[in-house]
Coordinates of C-alpha atoms in Angstrom, one line a residue:
Chain H
M1 CA -72.0 0.1 -36.1
F2 CA -70.8 0.6 -32.4
K3 CA -68.8 -3.2 -33.4
H4 CA -67.0 -1.0 -35.2
S5 CA -66.0 1.5 -32.8
L6 CA -65.4 -0.3 -30.7
S7 CA -62.8 -2.6 -32.5
L8 CA -60.5 0.3 -33.6
P9 CA -56.8 -1.4 -32.0
T10 CA -56.1 -0.5 -28.5
F11 CA -53.4 0.8 -26.8
L12 CA -53.2 -0.9 -23.6
I13 CA -50.9 1.1 -20.3
A14 CA -50.4 -0.1 -17.4
E15 CA -48.9 1.9 -15.3
D16 CA -49.6 3.5 -11.8
D17 CA -47.8 6.8 -11.3
F18 CA -50.8 9.0 -12.8
L19 CA -47.8 12.2 -13.8
D20 CA -45.2 9.4 -16.5
F21 CA -49.5 8.1 -18.2
Q22 CA -50.2 11.8 -18.9
L23 CA -46.7 11.8 -20.5
L24 CA -47.2 8.6 -22.9
D25 CA -50.6 9.4 -22.9
S26 CA -49.8 13.1 -24.6
A27 CA -46.0 11.7 -26.5
I28 CA -49.0 8.7 -27.9
K29 CA -51.3 11.7 -28.6
A30 CA -48.7 13.7 -30.3
T31 CA -47.5 11.1 -33.1
G32 CA -50.8 11.2 -34.1
H33 CA -52.4 8.2 -33.4
S34 CA -56.3 8.2 -32.7
C35 CA -55.8 4.9 -31.6
P36 CA -58.0 4.6 -28.2
I37 CA -56.0 4.4 -25.5
I38 CA -56.9 2.0 -21.8
H39 CA -54.9 2.6 -18.5
F40 CA -55.1 0.4 -15.8
E41 CA -52.4 1.5 -12.1
T42 CA -51.7 -2.1 -12.2
G43 CA -50.6 -5.0 -13.5
Q44 CA -53.9 -7.1 -11.8
D45 CA -56.4 -4.6 -12.7
L46 CA -55.0 -5.8 -16.5
I47 CA -54.6 -8.8 -16.3
D48 CA -58.0 -8.6 -14.2
Y49 CA -58.9 -6.4 -18.5
L50 CA -57.8 -9.4 -20.6
K51 CA -59.5 -12.5 -19.1
D52 CA -62.1 -10.7 -20.5
W53 CA -61.6 -9.7 -23.4
T54 CA -61.9 -11.5 -27.1
P55 CA -61.1 -9.5 -29.9
S56 CA -64.1 -10.0 -30.8
Q57 CA -64.4 -7.6 -28.6
H58 CA -61.4 -4.9 -30.1
E59 CA -57.7 -5.2 -31.6
I60 CA -54.8 -4.5 -28.5
A61 CA -52.0 -2.0 -30.3
A62 CA -50.2 -2.7 -28.7
V63 CA -49.3 -3.0 -24.6
F64 CA -47.2 -0.4 -22.3
M65 CA -46.6 -1.4 -19.2
D66 CA -44.5 -1.1 -16.7
V67 CA -42.0 -2.7 -14.5
K68 CA -42.3 -1.3 -11.0
M69 CA -46.0 -1.3 -9.8
P70 CA -48.2 -2.5 -6.4
V71 CA -50.2 -5.3 -6.2
M72 CA -49.2 -7.5 -9.8
N73 CA -46.0 -5.4 -11.2
G74 CA -44.6 -5.5 -14.4
L75 CA -42.7 -9.0 -15.2
E76 CA -45.7 -10.7 -13.8
A77 CA -48.6 -9.5 -15.3
L78 CA -46.3 -9.4 -18.7
E79 CA -45.8 -13.7 -17.8
I80 CA -49.3 -14.2 -17.0
I81 CA -50.4 -12.9 -20.1
R82 CA -47.7 -14.9 -21.7
R83 CA -49.3 -17.8 -20.4
E84 CA -52.5 -17.6 -22.1
E85 CA -53.8 -18.4 -25.1
L86 CA -55.6 -15.4 -26.5
T87 CA -53.3 -12.9 -25.5
K88 CA -49.7 -14.9 -25.8
D89 CA -49.6 -12.9 -28.9
L90 CA -49.8 -9.2 -28.1
P91 CA -47.0 -6.9 -28.6
V92 CA -45.7 -5.7 -24.8
V93 CA -43.5 -2.9 -24.6
M94 CA -42.0 -3.2 -21.3
F95 CA -41.5 0.9 -19.5
T96 CA -37.2 0.5 -17.3
S97 CA -36.5 2.9 -14.8
S98 CA -33.0 2.3 -15.2
N99 CA -31.1 0.5 -18.4
Q100 CA -29.6 -1.5 -16.3
P101 CA -28.9 -4.7 -18.1
K102 CA -30.0 -6.8 -15.6
D103 CA -33.5 -5.5 -15.8
I104 CA -34.2 -5.5 -19.8
E105 CA -32.6 -8.6 -19.3
S106 CA -35.0 -9.8 -17.7
A107 CA -37.5 -8.9 -19.4
Y108 CA -36.9 -10.3 -22.8
E109 CA -36.5 -13.0 -21.8
L110 CA -40.1 -13.4 -20.2
G111 CA -40.7 -12.4 -23.5
A112 CA -41.2 -8.6 -24.3
N113 CA -40.9 -7.5 -27.5
A114 CA -39.6 -4.5 -26.6
Y115 CA -37.9 -2.1 -24.0
L116 CA -39.0 2.3 -23.4
L117 CA -36.7 3.9 -21.0
K118 CA -38.0 6.6 -18.4
A119 CA -35.6 9.3 -20.2
M120 CA -35.0 12.1 -18.4
S121 CA -35.1 13.8 -21.0
L122 CA -38.6 14.1 -22.6
Q123 CA -37.3 14.1 -26.3
E124 CA -35.3 11.9 -26.3
F125 CA -38.8 9.7 -23.7
N126 CA -41.0 11.0 -26.9
E127 CA -38.7 9.9 -29.4
S128 CA -38.5 6.6 -27.8
V129 CA -42.8 6.7 -28.6
N130 CA -42.9 7.8 -32.0
H131 CA -40.6 4.7 -32.4
M132 CA -43.3 2.3 -30.7
V133 CA -45.7 3.3 -32.2
G134 CA -45.3 4.0 -34.9
F135 CA -44.0 0.5 -35.6
W136 CA -46.9 -1.7 -32.8
G137 CA -48.9 0.5 -34.0
K138 CA -48.7 1.1 -37.9
F139 CA -48.3 -2.3 -38.7
N140 CA -50.6 -4.4 -35.7
Q141 CA -47.4 -6.3 -35.3
R142 CA -47.9 -9.8 -33.7
A143 CA -45.4 -10.2 -31.5
P144 CA -42.9 -13.4 -32.5
I145 CA -42.6 -14.9 -29.2
K146 CA -38.5 -15.1 -30.2
R147 CA -36.8 -15.2 -26.7
G148 CA -38.1 -17.5 -22.6
E149 CA -40.6 -20.2 -24.9
P150 CA -40.3 -22.9 -23.3
Q151 CA -40.4 -21.4 -20.2
Y152 CA -44.7 -21.3 -20.0
S153 CA -45.6 -22.5 -23.0
Chain J
M1 CA 54.7 -9.5 50.1
D2 CA 56.8 -10.0 48.1
D3 CA 57.7 -13.7 49.5
Y4 CA 54.3 -14.4 49.0
W5 CA 54.3 -13.0 44.5
G6 CA 57.8 -14.8 45.6
K7 CA 57.3 -18.5 46.4
L8 CA 53.1 -17.9 44.3
F9 CA 53.6 -21.4 42.5
S10 CA 56.2 -23.3 45.5
P11 CA 54.5 -25.6 47.2
E12 CA 57.1 -25.0 50.3
G13 CA 56.5 -24.9 53.7
F14 CA 52.8 -26.7 52.9
M15 CA 51.1 -30.2 53.7
P16 CA 48.9 -31.3 50.2
H17 CA 44.8 -31.0 51.5
G18 CA 44.9 -34.4 50.7
H19 CA 47.2 -34.5 54.8
C20 CA 43.4 -32.8 55.9
Y21 CA 41.7 -35.8 54.6
M22 CA 44.4 -38.1 56.9
W23 CA 44.7 -38.9 52.4
Q24 CA 41.6 -42.4 53.1
P25 CA 40.3 -42.4 49.6
E26 CA 36.4 -42.2 50.7
V27 CA 36.6 -38.6 51.4
L28 CA 39.4 -38.7 49.3
W29 CA 37.8 -38.8 46.1
S30 CA 34.4 -37.2 47.1
N31 CA 35.8 -34.6 47.9
V32 CA 37.6 -34.7 44.3
I33 CA 34.9 -36.2 41.9
G34 CA 32.3 -33.8 43.3
D35 CA 34.4 -30.6 42.5
G36 CA 35.9 -31.5 39.9
V37 CA 31.5 -32.7 38.6
I38 CA 31.5 -28.9 39.7
A39 CA 33.5 -27.3 37.7
L40 CA 32.9 -28.9 34.3
A41 CA 29.3 -27.7 35.2
Y42 CA 29.7 -24.3 35.5
F43 CA 32.7 -24.7 32.5
A44 CA 30.2 -25.6 30.7
I45 CA 26.9 -22.7 31.3
P46 CA 29.0 -19.9 29.2
V47 CA 29.0 -22.6 26.5
T48 CA 24.9 -22.6 27.2
L49 CA 24.8 -18.8 27.1
A50 CA 27.5 -17.7 24.5
V51 CA 24.8 -20.3 22.1
F52 CA 21.6 -18.5 24.0
T53 CA 22.6 -15.2 23.2
N54 CA 23.7 -16.1 19.8
Q55 CA 20.4 -17.2 18.7
R56 CA 18.6 -14.7 20.7
P57 CA 20.7 -10.4 20.2
N58 CA 19.0 -8.6 23.3
P59 CA 21.8 -5.8 23.5
K60 CA 20.5 -5.5 27.1
L61 CA 21.5 -7.8 28.9
R62 CA 25.0 -8.9 26.6
K63 CA 27.3 -7.1 29.3
V64 CA 25.9 -8.6 32.6
L65 CA 25.5 -12.1 30.4
W66 CA 29.4 -11.6 30.0
L67 CA 29.9 -10.1 33.2
F68 CA 27.8 -13.6 34.9
A69 CA 29.7 -15.8 32.2
A70 CA 33.3 -14.5 34.0
F71 CA 32.1 -15.5 37.6
I72 CA 30.6 -18.5 36.9
L73 CA 34.2 -19.8 35.0
A74 CA 36.4 -18.3 37.6
C75 CA 34.2 -20.2 40.5
G76 CA 34.6 -23.2 38.5
T77 CA 38.6 -22.7 38.6
T78 CA 38.6 -22.2 42.0
H79 CA 37.3 -25.8 42.5
V80 CA 40.2 -27.4 39.7
I81 CA 42.8 -25.3 41.6
D82 CA 41.2 -27.4 45.1
I83 CA 41.6 -30.8 43.4
I84 CA 45.0 -29.4 42.5
T85 CA 45.4 -28.9 46.4
V86 CA 45.1 -32.4 47.0
W87 CA 48.2 -33.5 46.2
Q88 CA 49.8 -30.3 45.4
P89 CA 49.6 -27.6 48.5
A90 CA 49.0 -24.4 45.3
Y91 CA 47.6 -22.3 48.2
R92 CA 49.0 -19.3 47.1
I93 CA 47.7 -19.4 44.2
E94 CA 44.6 -20.9 44.8
G95 CA 44.1 -17.6 47.1
V96 CA 45.7 -15.2 43.9
V97 CA 42.2 -16.7 42.0
K98 CA 40.1 -17.3 45.0
I99 CA 40.6 -13.1 45.3
F100 CA 40.2 -12.4 41.1
T101 CA 36.7 -15.0 41.8
A102 CA 35.6 -13.1 44.7
V103 CA 36.3 -9.4 42.3
V104 CA 34.6 -10.3 40.0
S105 CA 31.4 -11.6 42.0
V106 CA 30.8 -8.8 43.8
I107 CA 31.4 -6.8 40.2
T108 CA 28.7 -9.2 39.0
A109 CA 25.7 -9.2 42.2
G110 CA 26.5 -5.4 41.9
Y111 CA 26.1 -5.8 38.2
L112 CA 22.6 -6.9 39.0
W113 CA 21.4 -4.9 41.2
V114 CA 21.3 -1.8 39.1
L115 CA 20.1 -4.6 36.3
L116 CA 17.1 -5.1 38.7
P117 CA 14.9 -2.3 37.2
V118 CA 15.9 -3.7 33.3
A119 CA 15.0 -7.3 34.4
K120 CA 11.8 -6.7 36.3
N121 CA 11.1 -4.6 32.8
L122 CA 10.9 -7.7 30.6
P123 CA 8.2 -10.2 29.5
S124 CA 8.2 -13.4 31.7
P125 CA 6.0 -16.2 30.1
G126 CA 3.2 -15.6 31.8
M127 CA 3.1 -11.9 30.5
F128 CA 3.6 -13.2 27.2
N129 CA 0.7 -15.3 26.6
Q130 CA -1.5 -12.4 28.7
T131 CA 0.4 -9.9 25.7
K132 CA -1.1 -12.9 23.3
K133 CA -4.7 -13.6 24.6
E134 CA -5.5 -9.8 24.5
L135 CA -4.1 -8.7 21.2
Q136 CA -6.4 -11.6 19.5
E137 CA -8.8 -10.8 21.8
A138 CA -8.0 -7.6 20.5
N139 CA -7.7 -9.1 16.7
V140 CA -10.7 -10.1 17.0
A141 CA -12.9 -7.1 18.0
L142 CA -11.6 -5.6 15.1
N143 CA -12.1 -8.0 12.7
Q144 CA -16.2 -7.4 14.1
K145 CA -15.1 -3.2 13.5
I146 CA -14.5 -4.4 10.1
R147 CA -17.3 -6.5 9.6
E148 CA -20.0 -3.9 11.2
L149 CA -18.3 -1.2 8.4
E150 CA -18.7 -3.5 6.4
I151 CA -22.5 -3.5 6.5
T152 CA -23.0 -0.3 7.8
K153 CA -21.0 1.1 4.1
R154 CA -23.1 -1.6 2.4
E155 CA -26.3 -0.2 4.0
L156 CA -25.1 3.0 3.5
E157 CA -24.1 2.5 0.0
N158 CA -27.4 1.2 -0.9
F159 CA -29.1 3.7 0.2
A160 CA -27.7 6.9 -0.9
Y161 CA -28.7 4.5 -4.4
T162 CA -32.4 4.1 -3.5
V163 CA -32.3 7.9 -2.8
S164 CA -30.9 8.6 -5.7
H165 CA -33.6 5.4 -7.5
N166 CA -36.9 6.7 -6.0
L167 CA -35.6 10.6 -6.6
R168 CA -34.9 10.3 -10.4
S169 CA -39.1 9.6 -11.2
P170 CA -40.3 12.9 -9.3
V171 CA -37.1 14.8 -11.4
R172 CA -38.2 13.7 -14.4
H173 CA -41.4 14.6 -13.4
V174 CA -40.6 18.5 -12.6
I175 CA -37.8 17.7 -15.8
A176 CA -40.8 17.0 -18.9
Y177 CA -43.8 19.2 -16.9
S178 CA -41.3 21.9 -16.8
D179 CA -39.9 21.7 -20.4
L180 CA -44.3 21.2 -21.0
L181 CA -44.7 25.1 -19.7
T182 CA -41.3 26.4 -21.8
E183 CA -42.6 25.1 -25.4
N184 CA -46.1 26.3 -24.5
L185 CA -46.2 28.9 -22.6
S186 CA -45.2 32.1 -24.6
K187 CA -43.0 35.3 -22.6
E188 CA -46.3 37.9 -23.3
A189 CA -48.7 35.8 -22.0
I190 CA -47.0 35.7 -18.2
S191 CA -45.1 37.7 -18.3
E192 CA -40.9 38.0 -19.1
A193 CA -39.8 37.8 -15.7
N194 CA -41.7 34.8 -14.9
Y195 CA -41.1 33.3 -17.9
S196 CA -37.1 33.6 -16.6
H197 CA -38.9 31.8 -13.5
L198 CA -39.8 29.1 -15.3
E199 CA -36.8 29.1 -17.6
A200 CA -34.9 28.9 -13.7
V201 CA -36.6 25.8 -12.7
N202 CA -36.5 24.0 -15.7
T203 CA -32.7 24.7 -16.6
S204 CA -32.4 24.0 -12.4
S205 CA -34.6 20.2 -14.0
H206 CA -32.5 19.5 -15.8
H207 CA -29.6 21.0 -13.8
M208 CA -30.5 18.3 -11.3
G209 CA -31.7 15.0 -13.7
K210 CA -28.7 14.8 -14.8
L211 CA -26.9 14.9 -10.7
V212 CA -28.9 11.7 -10.0
D213 CA -29.0 9.6 -13.1
D214 CA -24.8 10.5 -12.9
L215 CA -25.2 9.5 -9.3
L216 CA -27.0 5.9 -10.0
G217 CA -24.3 5.7 -12.9
Y218 CA -21.2 5.6 -10.2
M219 CA -23.1 3.9 -7.1
K220 CA -24.1 1.1 -9.2
T221 CA -20.4 1.0 -10.6
G222 CA -19.1 0.6 -6.7
R223 CA -21.3 -2.1 -6.7
M224 CA -19.9 -3.8 -10.1
E225 CA -17.6 -6.3 -10.2
V226 CA -15.0 -6.1 -12.4
N227 CA -15.7 -9.2 -15.4
Y228 CA -12.5 -8.3 -16.7
E229 CA -11.9 -9.9 -20.7
P230 CA -9.5 -9.2 -23.6
L231 CA -11.3 -5.7 -25.4
D232 CA -9.5 -3.8 -27.9
M233 CA -9.2 -0.9 -26.9
S234 CA -9.2 0.8 -29.9
K235 CA -12.2 -0.3 -31.4
I236 CA -13.9 0.8 -28.4
V237 CA -12.9 4.5 -28.6
E238 CA -14.0 4.2 -32.2
Q239 CA -17.2 4.1 -31.5
V240 CA -17.8 6.3 -27.8
I241 CA -16.5 8.9 -30.8
P242 CA -18.6 9.4 -32.6
I243 CA -21.6 9.1 -29.9
L244 CA -19.8 11.8 -28.6
E245 CA -19.4 13.9 -31.9
Q246 CA -22.8 14.0 -32.5
A247 CA -24.0 14.2 -28.5
N248 CA -21.7 17.9 -28.3
D249 CA -22.5 18.3 -32.4
T250 CA -19.3 19.6 -32.7
S251 CA -16.3 17.9 -35.0
L252 CA -13.1 18.4 -32.9
E253 CA -9.5 16.8 -34.8
W254 CA -8.3 13.5 -32.9
K255 CA -4.9 11.8 -33.3
I256 CA -5.6 8.2 -31.5
G257 CA -2.0 6.4 -31.3
P258 CA -2.3 2.0 -31.9
L259 CA -4.2 1.1 -29.0
P260 CA -3.6 -1.7 -27.2
T261 CA -5.7 -5.0 -26.0
I262 CA -6.2 -5.0 -22.5
Y263 CA -8.0 -7.9 -19.9
A264 CA -10.6 -5.5 -18.0
D265 CA -14.7 -4.9 -17.8
E266 CA -16.3 -4.7 -20.7
R267 CA -19.1 -2.1 -19.7
M268 CA -16.3 0.0 -16.9
M269 CA -13.7 0.9 -20.2
R270 CA -16.6 2.1 -22.5
Q271 CA -17.7 4.4 -19.4
L272 CA -14.1 5.3 -18.5
W273 CA -13.4 6.6 -22.1
Q274 CA -17.5 8.4 -21.9
N275 CA -16.1 10.5 -19.1
L276 CA -12.8 11.3 -20.2
L277 CA -13.5 11.6 -23.4
E278 CA -16.7 14.2 -23.2
N279 CA -14.2 16.3 -20.7
A280 CA -11.3 16.5 -23.2
V281 CA -14.3 17.9 -26.5
K282 CA -16.7 19.5 -23.7
F283 CA -12.8 22.0 -22.5
S284 CA -11.9 22.0 -26.1
S285 CA -14.4 22.0 -28.0
K286 CA -14.7 25.9 -27.5
E287 CA -11.2 26.4 -28.3
E288 CA -9.9 27.6 -32.3
N289 CA -8.1 23.8 -33.3
P290 CA -9.4 21.8 -31.1
M291 CA -7.6 18.7 -31.0
V292 CA -8.1 15.2 -28.5
S293 CA -4.5 13.9 -28.5
L294 CA -4.5 9.2 -27.1
T295 CA -1.5 8.0 -26.6
A296 CA -0.5 4.4 -25.4
T297 CA 3.1 2.4 -24.3
E298 CA 3.5 -0.8 -22.1
N299 CA 5.2 1.5 -19.0
S300 CA 6.0 -1.0 -15.4
G301 CA 4.0 -3.8 -15.9
G302 CA 0.8 -2.4 -17.5
W303 CA -0.1 -0.2 -20.3
E304 CA 0.2 4.3 -19.7
F305 CA -2.6 5.4 -21.9
V306 CA -1.6 8.7 -22.3
L307 CA -5.4 11.3 -23.5
S308 CA -4.1 15.4 -23.6
D309 CA -6.3 18.2 -25.4
N310 CA -5.8 22.0 -26.3
G311 CA -9.0 23.4 -24.0
A312 CA -9.2 25.6 -21.0
G313 CA -7.0 23.1 -18.6
F314 CA -7.2 23.8 -15.1
N315 CA -5.4 24.8 -12.1
E316 CA -2.4 22.6 -12.0
E317 CA -2.7 24.4 -7.9
R318 CA -6.3 22.5 -6.8
K319 CA -5.1 19.2 -9.2
E320 CA -6.2 16.7 -6.1
K321 CA -9.6 17.6 -5.0
I322 CA -10.5 16.8 -9.7
F323 CA -10.8 13.3 -9.1
Q324 CA -13.2 14.2 -5.8
I325 CA -16.9 13.0 -6.6
F326 CA -18.4 16.6 -6.5
E327 CA -15.7 18.5 -7.3
R328 CA -15.6 21.5 -10.4
L329 CA -13.1 23.3 -10.8
H330 CA -14.8 25.5 -13.3
K331 CA -17.9 28.0 -12.9
H332 CA -20.9 26.1 -14.2
S333 CA -21.7 29.3 -16.4
E334 CA -18.4 28.3 -18.3
Y335 CA -18.8 24.6 -18.2
S336 CA -21.8 22.3 -17.4
G337 CA -21.3 19.5 -15.6
T338 CA -21.5 17.0 -12.3
G339 CA -18.3 16.5 -10.6
I340 CA -19.1 13.2 -11.2
G341 CA -18.0 12.1 -14.3
L342 CA -14.1 12.5 -13.3
A343 CA -14.6 10.6 -9.8
Q344 CA -16.1 7.1 -11.5
V345 CA -13.1 7.3 -14.3
S346 CA -11.0 6.9 -10.4
Q347 CA -13.3 4.6 -9.3
I348 CA -13.0 2.4 -12.4
V349 CA -9.9 2.2 -12.5
E350 CA -9.0 1.7 -8.3
K351 CA -11.6 -1.1 -9.1
H352 CA -8.4 -2.2 -11.8
Y353 CA -6.0 -1.3 -10.3
G354 CA -4.6 1.1 -11.8
R355 CA -3.4 4.6 -11.3
I356 CA -4.6 7.8 -12.5
T357 CA -3.2 11.4 -12.8
A358 CA -3.8 14.8 -14.3
E359 CA -1.8 17.6 -15.0
S360 CA -1.8 21.0 -16.7
P361 CA 1.2 22.8 -17.3
P362 CA 0.6 26.5 -16.5
N363 CA 3.4 26.6 -20.2
Q364 CA 0.7 24.9 -22.3
K365 CA -2.8 24.8 -23.9
G366 CA -4.8 22.3 -22.0
S367 CA -5.1 19.2 -19.9
I368 CA -3.0 15.6 -20.6
F369 CA -4.4 13.0 -18.3
R370 CA -2.3 9.7 -17.6
I371 CA -4.5 5.8 -16.9
W372 CA -1.8 3.1 -15.8
I373 CA -3.1 -0.2 -15.9
P374 CA -1.6 -3.0 -15.3
A375 CA -0.9 -6.0 -18.3
K376 CA -2.4 -8.9 -15.0
V377 CA -4.2 -8.9 -12.5

């Protein structure tokens, strides 16, 4: 019975800015999903958690990760996630504060499944989160890695 | 005296100069050859001077060079006469030539004295070399200054960019959280006055958000290199229009003429039309039958795009300011905006070595923008 509650698909969020985390947290909750959410302040904290994680503990619906974080940034963490056998198929959505093609391209090249722009408008942000959660949460997707695979396989 | 002029060419009563040399060949010929060579050398000098003035014209020196040429020719002539008088005692004519030479010599000497201050100011080769050295040093210093200024400019741009980028996050939070507050609180719960204060915070935060994002866009464009490729302008405009209509929740009459394919940067051109057409929509959508037209004609080695609308137009007297950053020609209460859009348009046009002008003729409605982009770079 313990196992049941823990095995709910979970959203992992790595975001150093607490105000941004709160916005994402309430945007996810506003979609009506009751998935648990685990918050990490750095990429390193997330990677440390994933080291001890096994799918038997709980499913991971998706990882939401900020690009700019202290200790270990999102792109470095993404690289490690894609390298490890157990985590390489996890859906990863990157948070970017700019829509510069360079930033988005480097996220995709490292194997991100999507990117989420930290839009100025809360409405726009909530809509994007809604789409993301709807897709990655409901269907329990697995990440098909197309780009960047030869780099770290 | 009459006798002198009457017998000017007559040797009568004189002995040839050769007698003074006792017709000794070595004395006679040394004098004759000496005089001959001096005369030839003297006659050669004016020729050199003429060639010199021809190649290096100098109005200040022309008169003295003419005088000097006359003086040296006269001197040469006295030596020729000296040779003649060895055999022909033409001493009278010799006297006349010498008097003429004396007059020319005195005038030349006097004029040279007058010219001394001018001559003193003429740069000597040493002075010229010194000036050249100083100029080279100044040039090096100037290039150094330009490099320093370029570095300072880049640092300032980076600073402004970083500041705007770092402002983005707190501004976004103010917007989001004040949005949440405005949504979740009612006027009754916090009183009407407090609610209007909250709305003021919310409106300002949205304006600040737009300002920061527009400013970041402006600075990104400033740092971008133009990536030239053939671009079908009608395709870009066709893609921009529906986005604008949707965003502004309006539909107006578009009269888009055939547009050419030009060499330009795709991202920049998309931004240019987005800003220009957004302006046209913004300022004409309040009118009864809003209409925006865009045409293109080939013009002096490039393409001229003419964009006109029948909207509010602007005050012609202030049209110089229209492309300056943060300059707004309308009240905030009438039309919102950050004053960055047209500055970015002008920046993009400049990056493509083009030109842009704006006009709003007092006798007709709306404004006209003319954008000229060269066909080749």
